[in-house]
Amino acid sequence: MTKDLQTKSDSALPRSYAARILLDTMGRWGARAGLLWIGIVAFCAIFAPVIASSHPILLQTADGQWTSPMLRHLSAVDVILLVMTFWTGLLLIVRMWVKYPWFKIWCFSLLVLTVLSLSFVKPPKAIVYSHYREILASGDAQYAFFAVVPYSPTDRFRERVEEMRLLSPSGEHWMGTTGSGEDLLSRMIHACRIALAIGFIATGIALVLGVTIGGLMGYFSGIVDLLGMRLVEVFSAIPTIFLLIAFVAFYGRNLYLIMVILGLTGWVGYAVFVRAEFLKLRQQDFVQAAIACGLPLRSVLFRHMLPNGITPVLVSASFGVAGAILSESTLSFLGLGLVEEPSWGQMLNETRGLGGSFFWWMGIYPGLAIFLTVFAYNLVGESLRDAIDPHLKKASHL
Amino acid sequence: MDNRFGFKDLIVCVLLIAMIISFWLGRVQYDRQWDQLRAMNQVLVEQKDQLQQIRQLLANGVQAKVQQTGSESVDENDPFTRLREVRAKPDFSQGDWFVYPFGSTVGKLTPLVSADVYQSVIASQVLESLAVRDPVTLAWKPWIAKSWTVSEDGLTITFELREDVHFSDGVSLTAEDIVFSYDWIMNPKIAAPRDRAYYSKLATVKAEGKYRVVFTLKEAYFKGFDICGGLSVMAKHFYNQFTEEQFNESPGLLFGSGPYKLSVNPKQWKPGTGKVELVRNDQYWGVQPAMDRIVYREITDDTARLVSFRNGELDRYNPTPEQYLALKKDPQLRKQKQFFEYETITGGYRYLAWNQMKEGVPTRFADKRVRRAMTLLTNRQQMAKRLMVGLATPTSSPFHRLGPQANPDVQLWPYDTKQAKALLAEAGFKDRDGDGIIESATGEPFEFKLIYPASSKNYQQMAFYLKDAYARAGIVMEPDPLEWTIMLQRIGQRKFDAMTLGWSGSVEGDPFQIFHSDQVSDGGDNYVHYINKDLDRLIDQARVTMDEDTRMKIWHQVHSILHEDQPYTFLWTSRAVMFVDKRFKNIQRVKTGLNGIEEWYVPRALQHWSE
């Protein structure tokens, strides 16, 4: 009987709680505005190669054949993102009518797709962007249908580079061009991907580490807690930005390395949160019951305790995402980010012209993008916290 | 119990805080006094030493000698004629500082063990040599040596030293110090392979009495006199107190007889403070220069450096080409600063180096055709015009086109993608699987990384240019910016595919250091592993040819071979542009660029910095 009751409460309570929190959060205008902006950024991140590319979506050659250079130049990551977006939509729509383990199917298809595209999608690496403009001018191609923003982020207009450099916004280049002659809008769109990826992956790593370490500390307390807290103290003393700068200097510019370092140094806050929650929860009846039933530690920790203690961590995670985006921007601003790939911070760095001049379009747009993204995550985090905290909730309803 | 914070408590708190603050202020004051006391103490110790020396001199009866040197000052061999002329100017005034920006940090000041170009800039103010090149005629003129004789066969050079030269601590400089300088370089425990290779041309250096040194060369060498006359004199009594290991490890052991000395004790100097300060050597044996202090400030960011210069915190500035374009039109800057633009033979050149041997395996650049194809793909004319804003002139060799070493018959390789593709195809690189990238016969795609210093935007723009240019031939190049120290390390270990940097030039360049196969191993500068026996033979032959015309003919052949082989893609030589603050007077154009800082001065009314 106890087991029956346990499972019932287990399945019913957290879900309804989560749903309640979700509804409450979505009811706040801050969260809506924040999510709207994150949605826009996510859309740009996923569809970047379709929205902004120098490769024509459709190209008709002189002999009348139709090709799609844009599709041929999609990278493995592009393919995964695009296919998975449509596949997820399809799965969710079907789910409205038929109940099935859609999440398992989703995970499985992600795995299969990743393996397939990493091994089979090989876009050309030696790219001459001016090629299309040349063949269109010479009549080797009859017709080309370009994307909305017909410039790739690394298209530096080699055939007329001098006139293309540092143009202020115009009808042709909506946000102007950079010091190397690249279209700023295209770079802005493609940079969304780095911003999102760094935020989610770095925070993801930090979350996994923080929850595991914090959970163990809270559950076992005693000597484990004592040692764990010392570890927390050690890690919270690491200056992340300096560590990043040192690593970039020695091991080169690698986005994944940056993510991992941000993750490895950022887990401390989550660990402390989860520890506090677990210290509180471990004495409660349902946990004692789960232990008494002889459930394995993994199950007790992550199935029974974690859903009850995760919400405050999610709040700080949304602030963590914002922090990670800022860290990457800082690094790029200092000129230590990726070399060619666009990033908002790196564009911001180019605002100060070499001759001491100021190019406003390279300050305003990337600056605004960073500000809005960080602000959006903070808004969401704020709303989530308000929704969870009953005291605040009362106050806000007054 | 009611425990309220009353008026009395407030007064007690305020009193306590006041006490703490006054205590703290007192401490700060005490610290300052202590610092001053220490400085005074140091000066006293120095003066005591000087007094002792004077007393000693007096005891030895140098009265007559002083008169002698007095009459010597009209000697035409006086190295300080130029400086005396400057000092005779009506508005000449001693004082003010010169603040010199460095684009990179200086890790070591110790001579020989530092390979840094910035170190050599600093050392040139502190260390002196037996002879120097006259800035106007480029002929050697006496400095520490008052005269010299060269034997018939050119193998023995005897220097007579001046007797009044002493180091910055007052100890006089004798033949012993020169012998010691040579022995120290040749000591295998000293980490100075580059200098050792250079001085290995010498057989012996012997002191004959206190003020005569005899250099003997192993074989004739056209730069024989340059080697002997240009030897920086290191103080035996100073450097002898360190073991070889200590010398190799210490960062700041810079001590000499020059017009300036380090502002701190060389043993205590530490890198990373953002600046290096030299103060005038008040005991200098020669004519004192005008500047009280030379401050070298390390500002790595191009833009930050420019802002500092605009604000008057820096006194000279070398703009990047981009900045030059913007600044040339800046009326405000032109009013406040002097502007110089010049090209010299010693200006050096920029190059792309193709590594032919990486980790014991020959790379694709080991094939001469591939290297030539890379050169054909590099649009030097366009890059010189656009990237270097017309300041650069493409070059086909390490020899400057204005000098006699360059072969006038050699024509620059043109920019020709078709010919390059044909050459690559001949070398076996073709697109075999239709992916747009060319592959070798074994199916290995032509991909490589180009390393360049990360701090420079100009190098970055250049890397992007090259990437786009090579993509046209189906070659994938990945720009890989590296931190300066890491880049040096990678070059030392030969762990790179291709790199770009610049070499500085000299009046007559010796390609032995860079292109001779002897320099491949042991951290030599032939880091691309370029071996051509014909070239080796020619270089060896030229080095022992003392007749200038014959030697130039051989250099012309060397030029042709380098042009054929393209161990480097020689990019361009460029005109130097420099802004200097307006308050500095007597800046002149000389053959090697501008005259030295020691000849500049600031009239009293315009002086800006002081203690």
Short mmCIF file of N, CA and C in Angstrom, two decimals, chain B residues 310-423:
data_model
loop_
_atom_site.label_atom_id
_atom_site.label_comp_id
_atom_site.label_asym_id
_atom_site.label_seq_id
_atom_site.Cartn_x
_atom_site.Cartn_y
_atom_site.Cartn_z
N ARG B 310 47.88 59.98 -28.00
CA ARG B 310 47.08 61.20 -28.19
C ARG B 310 47.02 62.02 -26.91
N ASN B 311 46.92 61.31 -25.78
CA ASN B 311 46.81 62.01 -24.51
C ASN B 311 48.14 62.54 -24.03
N GLY B 312 49.19 62.31 -24.79
CA GLY B 312 50.49 62.82 -24.41
C GLY B 312 51.21 61.96 -23.38
N GLU B 313 50.73 60.73 -23.17
CA GLU B 313 51.43 59.87 -22.22
C GLU B 313 52.61 59.17 -22.87
N LEU B 314 52.62 59.13 -24.19
CA LEU B 314 53.72 58.50 -24.91
C LEU B 314 54.35 59.55 -25.81
N ASP B 315 55.64 59.39 -26.08
CA ASP B 315 56.31 60.40 -26.86
C ASP B 315 56.58 59.98 -28.29
N ARG B 316 56.47 58.69 -28.56
CA ARG B 316 56.61 58.32 -29.97
C ARG B 316 55.60 57.23 -30.26
N TYR B 317 55.26 57.10 -31.52
CA TYR B 317 54.25 56.12 -31.86
C TYR B 317 54.44 55.65 -33.29
N ASN B 318 54.46 54.34 -33.46
CA ASN B 318 54.49 53.76 -34.80
C ASN B 318 53.09 53.30 -35.13
N PRO B 319 52.37 54.02 -35.96
CA PRO B 319 50.98 53.61 -36.24
C PRO B 319 50.95 52.34 -37.09
N THR B 320 49.90 51.55 -36.92
CA THR B 320 49.68 50.45 -37.84
C THR B 320 49.23 51.09 -39.16
N PRO B 321 49.35 50.36 -40.27
CA PRO B 321 48.98 50.97 -41.55
C PRO B 321 47.58 51.59 -41.53
N GLU B 322 46.63 50.88 -40.93
CA GLU B 322 45.26 51.40 -40.87
C GLU B 322 45.22 52.74 -40.14
N GLN B 323 45.92 52.75 -39.01
CA GLN B 323 45.92 53.97 -38.22
C GLN B 323 46.59 55.09 -38.98
N TYR B 324 47.65 54.74 -39.69
CA TYR B 324 48.39 55.72 -40.46
C TYR B 324 47.44 56.44 -41.42
N LEU B 325 46.59 55.65 -42.07
CA LEU B 325 45.64 56.20 -43.03
C LEU B 325 44.71 57.21 -42.36
N ALA B 326 44.25 56.86 -41.18
CA ALA B 326 43.32 57.73 -40.47
C ALA B 326 44.04 58.94 -39.88
N LEU B 327 45.26 58.71 -39.37
CA LEU B 327 45.95 59.77 -38.65
C LEU B 327 46.56 60.81 -39.58
N LYS B 328 46.88 60.35 -40.81
CA LYS B 328 47.52 61.26 -41.74
C LYS B 328 46.64 62.48 -41.98
N LYS B 329 45.33 62.25 -41.92
CA LYS B 329 44.41 63.35 -42.23
C LYS B 329 43.99 64.10 -40.97
N ASP B 330 44.47 63.65 -39.82
CA ASP B 330 44.01 64.24 -38.56
C ASP B 330 44.73 65.57 -38.31
N PRO B 331 44.04 66.70 -38.46
CA PRO B 331 44.73 67.99 -38.35
C PRO B 331 45.25 68.25 -36.94
N GLN B 332 44.50 67.78 -35.93
CA GLN B 332 44.88 68.04 -34.54
C GLN B 332 46.21 67.37 -34.22
N LEU B 333 46.32 66.12 -34.68
CA LEU B 333 47.52 65.34 -34.39
C LEU B 333 48.73 65.92 -35.13
N ARG B 334 48.49 66.36 -36.35
CA ARG B 334 49.60 66.91 -37.13
C ARG B 334 50.13 68.18 -36.49
N LYS B 335 49.25 68.87 -35.77
CA LYS B 335 49.68 70.10 -35.11
C LYS B 335 50.54 69.78 -33.89
N GLN B 336 50.17 68.72 -33.17
CA GLN B 336 50.86 68.42 -31.90
C GLN B 336 52.10 67.56 -32.08
N LYS B 337 52.15 66.81 -33.16
CA LYS B 337 53.23 65.82 -33.28
C LYS B 337 54.02 66.03 -34.56
N GLN B 338 55.27 65.55 -34.51
CA GLN B 338 56.07 65.54 -35.72
C GLN B 338 55.84 64.22 -36.42
N PHE B 339 55.93 64.27 -37.72
CA PHE B 339 55.62 63.08 -38.48
C PHE B 339 56.79 62.71 -39.39
N PHE B 340 57.17 61.43 -39.37
CA PHE B 340 58.29 60.99 -40.19
C PHE B 340 57.88 59.77 -41.01
N GLU B 341 58.31 59.77 -42.25
CA GLU B 341 58.01 58.63 -43.11
C GLU B 341 59.26 58.37 -43.94
N TYR B 342 59.81 57.17 -43.85
CA TYR B 342 61.08 56.92 -44.54
C TYR B 342 61.26 55.43 -44.79
N GLU B 343 62.10 55.13 -45.75
CA GLU B 343 62.43 53.73 -46.01
C GLU B 343 63.94 53.58 -45.93
N THR B 344 64.37 52.55 -45.19
CA THR B 344 65.81 52.32 -45.08
C THR B 344 66.13 50.88 -45.44
N ILE B 345 67.40 50.66 -45.76
CA ILE B 345 67.85 49.31 -46.10
C ILE B 345 67.72 48.40 -44.89
N THR B 346 67.84 48.99 -43.71
CA THR B 346 67.80 48.18 -42.49
C THR B 346 66.37 47.94 -42.02
N GLY B 347 65.40 48.35 -42.83
CA GLY B 347 64.00 48.25 -42.40
C GLY B 347 63.47 46.83 -42.27
N GLY B 348 64.14 45.87 -42.93
CA GLY B 348 63.67 44.49 -42.83
C GLY B 348 62.51 44.21 -43.78
N TYR B 349 62.03 42.99 -43.69
CA TYR B 349 60.98 42.58 -44.62
C TYR B 349 60.01 41.63 -43.90
N ARG B 350 58.84 41.48 -44.46
CA ARG B 350 57.88 40.53 -43.91
C ARG B 350 57.80 39.31 -44.82
N TYR B 351 57.54 38.16 -44.25
CA TYR B 351 57.58 36.94 -45.04
C TYR B 351 56.54 35.94 -44.56
N LEU B 352 56.30 34.96 -45.44
CA LEU B 352 55.52 33.78 -45.06
C LEU B 352 56.50 32.62 -45.10
N ALA B 353 56.63 31.90 -44.02
CA ALA B 353 57.59 30.80 -44.00
C ALA B 353 56.86 29.47 -44.11
N TRP B 354 57.36 28.61 -44.99
CA TRP B 354 56.73 27.30 -45.20
C TRP B 354 57.58 26.23 -44.54
N ASN B 355 57.07 25.62 -43.52
CA ASN B 355 57.86 24.62 -42.80
C ASN B 355 57.98 23.34 -43.62
N GLN B 356 59.21 22.92 -43.88
CA GLN B 356 59.42 21.75 -44.74
C GLN B 356 59.56 20.46 -43.96
N MET B 357 59.71 20.56 -42.66
CA MET B 357 59.92 19.34 -41.87
C MET B 357 59.24 19.52 -40.53
N LYS B 358 58.20 18.74 -40.30
CA LYS B 358 57.47 18.88 -39.04
C LYS B 358 57.54 17.55 -38.32
N GLU B 359 58.08 17.58 -37.12
CA GLU B 359 58.23 16.39 -36.30
C GLU B 359 58.89 15.25 -37.08
N GLY B 360 59.96 15.57 -37.79
CA GLY B 360 60.75 14.56 -38.49
C GLY B 360 60.15 14.06 -39.79
N VAL B 361 58.99 14.60 -40.19
CA VAL B 361 58.37 14.15 -41.43
C VAL B 361 58.35 15.32 -42.41
N PRO B 362 58.82 15.10 -43.65
CA PRO B 362 58.76 16.20 -44.62
C PRO B 362 57.30 16.59 -44.90
N THR B 363 57.03 17.88 -44.92
CA THR B 363 55.67 18.32 -45.19
C THR B 363 55.48 18.53 -46.68
N ARG B 364 54.27 18.92 -47.06
CA ARG B 364 54.02 19.14 -48.48
C ARG B 364 54.81 20.33 -49.00
N PHE B 365 55.25 21.20 -48.06
CA PHE B 365 56.01 22.37 -48.50
C PHE B 365 57.46 22.01 -48.81
N ALA B 366 57.85 20.77 -48.60
CA ALA B 366 59.20 20.36 -48.96
C ALA B 366 59.37 20.38 -50.47
N ASP B 367 58.26 20.35 -51.19
CA ASP B 367 58.31 20.39 -52.65
C ASP B 367 58.39 21.86 -53.10
N LYS B 368 59.46 22.16 -53.83
CA LYS B 368 59.70 23.52 -54.30
C LYS B 368 58.53 24.05 -55.14
N ARG B 369 57.89 23.16 -55.91
CA ARG B 369 56.79 23.60 -56.77
C ARG B 369 55.62 24.08 -55.94
N VAL B 370 55.38 23.38 -54.82
CA VAL B 370 54.27 23.78 -53.95
C VAL B 370 54.54 25.17 -53.38
N ARG B 371 55.78 25.37 -52.92
CA ARG B 371 56.11 26.67 -52.33
C ARG B 371 55.96 27.78 -53.36
N ARG B 372 56.40 27.48 -54.58
CA ARG B 372 56.28 28.52 -55.60
C ARG B 372 54.82 28.79 -55.92
N ALA B 373 54.03 27.72 -55.94
CA ALA B 373 52.59 27.90 -56.19
C ALA B 373 51.97 28.79 -55.10
N MET B 374 52.39 28.58 -53.85
CA MET B 374 51.86 29.41 -52.77
C MET B 374 52.21 30.88 -53.00
N THR B 375 53.43 31.11 -53.48
CA THR B 375 53.82 32.49 -53.77
C THR B 375 52.98 33.06 -54.90
N LEU B 376 52.74 32.24 -55.92
CA LEU B 376 51.95 32.71 -57.06
C LEU B 376 50.51 33.03 -56.63
N LEU B 377 50.05 32.34 -55.60
CA LEU B 377 48.68 32.56 -55.13
C LEU B 377 48.57 33.78 -54.22
N THR B 378 49.73 34.27 -53.76
CA THR B 378 49.71 35.39 -52.81
C THR B 378 49.75 36.69 -53.58
N ASN B 379 48.67 37.42 -53.52
CA ASN B 379 48.60 38.66 -54.28
C ASN B 379 49.29 39.77 -53.51
N ARG B 380 50.63 39.82 -53.67
CA ARG B 380 51.40 40.75 -52.87
C ARG B 380 51.14 42.20 -53.24
N GLN B 381 50.98 42.44 -54.56
CA GLN B 381 50.72 43.82 -55.00
C GLN B 381 49.46 44.36 -54.33
N GLN B 382 48.41 43.54 -54.38
CA GLN B 382 47.14 44.00 -53.82
C GLN B 382 47.23 44.19 -52.31
N MET B 383 47.88 43.22 -51.64
CA MET B 383 47.98 43.32 -50.19
C MET B 383 48.81 44.54 -49.79
N ALA B 384 49.90 44.80 -50.53
CA ALA B 384 50.74 45.95 -50.22
C ALA B 384 49.93 47.23 -50.37
N LYS B 385 49.08 47.23 -51.37
CA LYS B 385 48.30 48.44 -51.65
C LYS B 385 47.16 48.62 -50.64
N ARG B 386 46.45 47.51 -50.37
CA ARG B 386 45.25 47.62 -49.55
C ARG B 386 45.56 47.49 -48.07
N LEU B 387 46.20 46.38 -47.74
CA LEU B 387 46.42 46.06 -46.33
C LEU B 387 47.47 46.99 -45.73
N MET B 388 48.51 47.27 -46.51
CA MET B 388 49.59 48.11 -45.99
C MET B 388 49.42 49.55 -46.47
N VAL B 389 48.26 49.85 -46.99
CA VAL B 389 47.88 51.18 -47.49
C VAL B 389 49.00 51.88 -48.27
N GLY B 390 49.65 51.10 -49.10
CA GLY B 390 50.64 51.70 -49.99
C GLY B 390 51.99 51.96 -49.35
N LEU B 391 52.15 51.58 -48.07
CA LEU B 391 53.43 51.80 -47.40
C LEU B 391 54.43 50.72 -47.76
N ALA B 392 53.95 49.63 -48.36
CA ALA B 392 54.83 48.49 -48.60
C ALA B 392 55.16 48.35 -50.07
N THR B 393 56.32 47.75 -50.34
CA THR B 393 56.71 47.43 -51.70
C THR B 393 57.04 45.94 -51.73
N PRO B 394 56.39 45.16 -52.58
CA PRO B 394 56.68 43.73 -52.61
C PRO B 394 58.15 43.47 -52.89
N THR B 395 58.67 42.41 -52.30
CA THR B 395 60.09 42.11 -52.46
C THR B 395 60.25 40.66 -52.88
N SER B 396 61.36 40.35 -53.51
CA SER B 396 61.56 38.99 -53.98
C SER B 396 62.68 38.29 -53.23
N SER B 397 63.27 38.94 -52.24
CA SER B 397 64.39 38.31 -51.54
C SER B 397 64.59 38.97 -50.19
N PRO B 398 65.49 38.42 -49.37
CA PRO B 398 65.76 39.07 -48.10
C PRO B 398 66.59 40.34 -48.26
N PHE B 399 67.15 40.56 -49.45
CA PHE B 399 67.98 41.75 -49.65
C PHE B 399 67.12 42.92 -50.06
N HIS B 400 67.38 44.05 -49.46
CA HIS B 400 66.56 45.22 -49.77
C HIS B 400 66.84 45.71 -51.19
N ARG B 401 65.79 46.08 -51.89
CA ARG B 401 65.97 46.46 -53.30
C ARG B 401 66.82 47.72 -53.46
N LEU B 402 66.94 48.52 -52.39
CA LEU B 402 67.75 49.74 -52.48
C LEU B 402 69.23 49.46 -52.27
N GLY B 403 69.54 48.26 -51.73
CA GLY B 403 70.93 47.94 -51.43
C GLY B 403 71.61 47.26 -52.60
N PRO B 404 72.94 47.14 -52.53
CA PRO B 404 73.67 46.52 -53.63
C PRO B 404 73.55 44.99 -53.66
N GLN B 405 73.04 44.39 -52.57
CA GLN B 405 72.99 42.93 -52.52
C GLN B 405 71.91 42.35 -53.42
N ALA B 406 70.85 43.11 -53.66
CA ALA B 406 69.73 42.58 -54.43
C ALA B 406 70.10 42.44 -55.90
N ASN B 407 69.63 41.38 -56.51
CA ASN B 407 69.91 41.13 -57.92
C ASN B 407 68.86 41.86 -58.76
N PRO B 408 69.29 42.86 -59.53
CA PRO B 408 68.29 43.65 -60.26
C PRO B 408 67.60 42.86 -61.37
N ASP B 409 68.16 41.72 -61.76
CA ASP B 409 67.57 40.96 -62.86
C ASP B 409 66.40 40.07 -62.43
N VAL B 410 66.28 39.86 -61.14
CA VAL B 410 65.22 38.95 -60.69
C VAL B 410 63.88 39.67 -60.75
N GLN B 411 62.92 39.04 -61.39
CA GLN B 411 61.57 39.60 -61.46
C GLN B 411 60.68 38.94 -60.41
N LEU B 412 59.86 39.76 -59.78
CA LEU B 412 58.93 39.26 -58.78
C LEU B 412 58.01 38.21 -59.39
N TRP B 413 57.74 37.13 -58.64
CA TRP B 413 56.74 36.19 -59.14
C TRP B 413 55.41 36.91 -59.22
N PRO B 414 54.68 36.74 -60.32
CA PRO B 414 53.41 37.48 -60.43
C PRO B 414 52.31 36.80 -59.61
N TYR B 415 51.15 37.44 -59.57
CA TYR B 415 49.97 36.80 -58.98
C TYR B 415 49.29 36.07 -60.11
N ASP B 416 49.29 34.76 -60.07
CA ASP B 416 48.81 33.98 -61.20
C ASP B 416 48.21 32.67 -60.70
N THR B 417 46.90 32.67 -60.52
CA THR B 417 46.23 31.49 -59.98
C THR B 417 46.35 30.29 -60.91
N LYS B 418 46.26 30.56 -62.21
CA LYS B 418 46.29 29.45 -63.18
C LYS B 418 47.61 28.70 -63.12
N GLN B 419 48.69 29.49 -63.17
CA GLN B 419 50.02 28.88 -63.15
C GLN B 419 50.22 28.13 -61.83
N ALA B 420 49.70 28.70 -60.75
CA ALA B 420 49.83 28.05 -59.45
C ALA B 420 49.12 26.71 -59.44
N LYS B 421 47.92 26.70 -59.99
CA LYS B 421 47.16 25.44 -60.03
C LYS B 421 47.89 24.40 -60.86
N ALA B 422 48.47 24.85 -61.98
CA ALA B 422 49.23 23.92 -62.83
C ALA B 422 50.41 23.34 -62.07
N LEU B 423 51.10 24.21 -61.33
CA LEU B 423 52.25 23.75 -60.54
C LEU B 423 51.82 22.75 -59.48
#
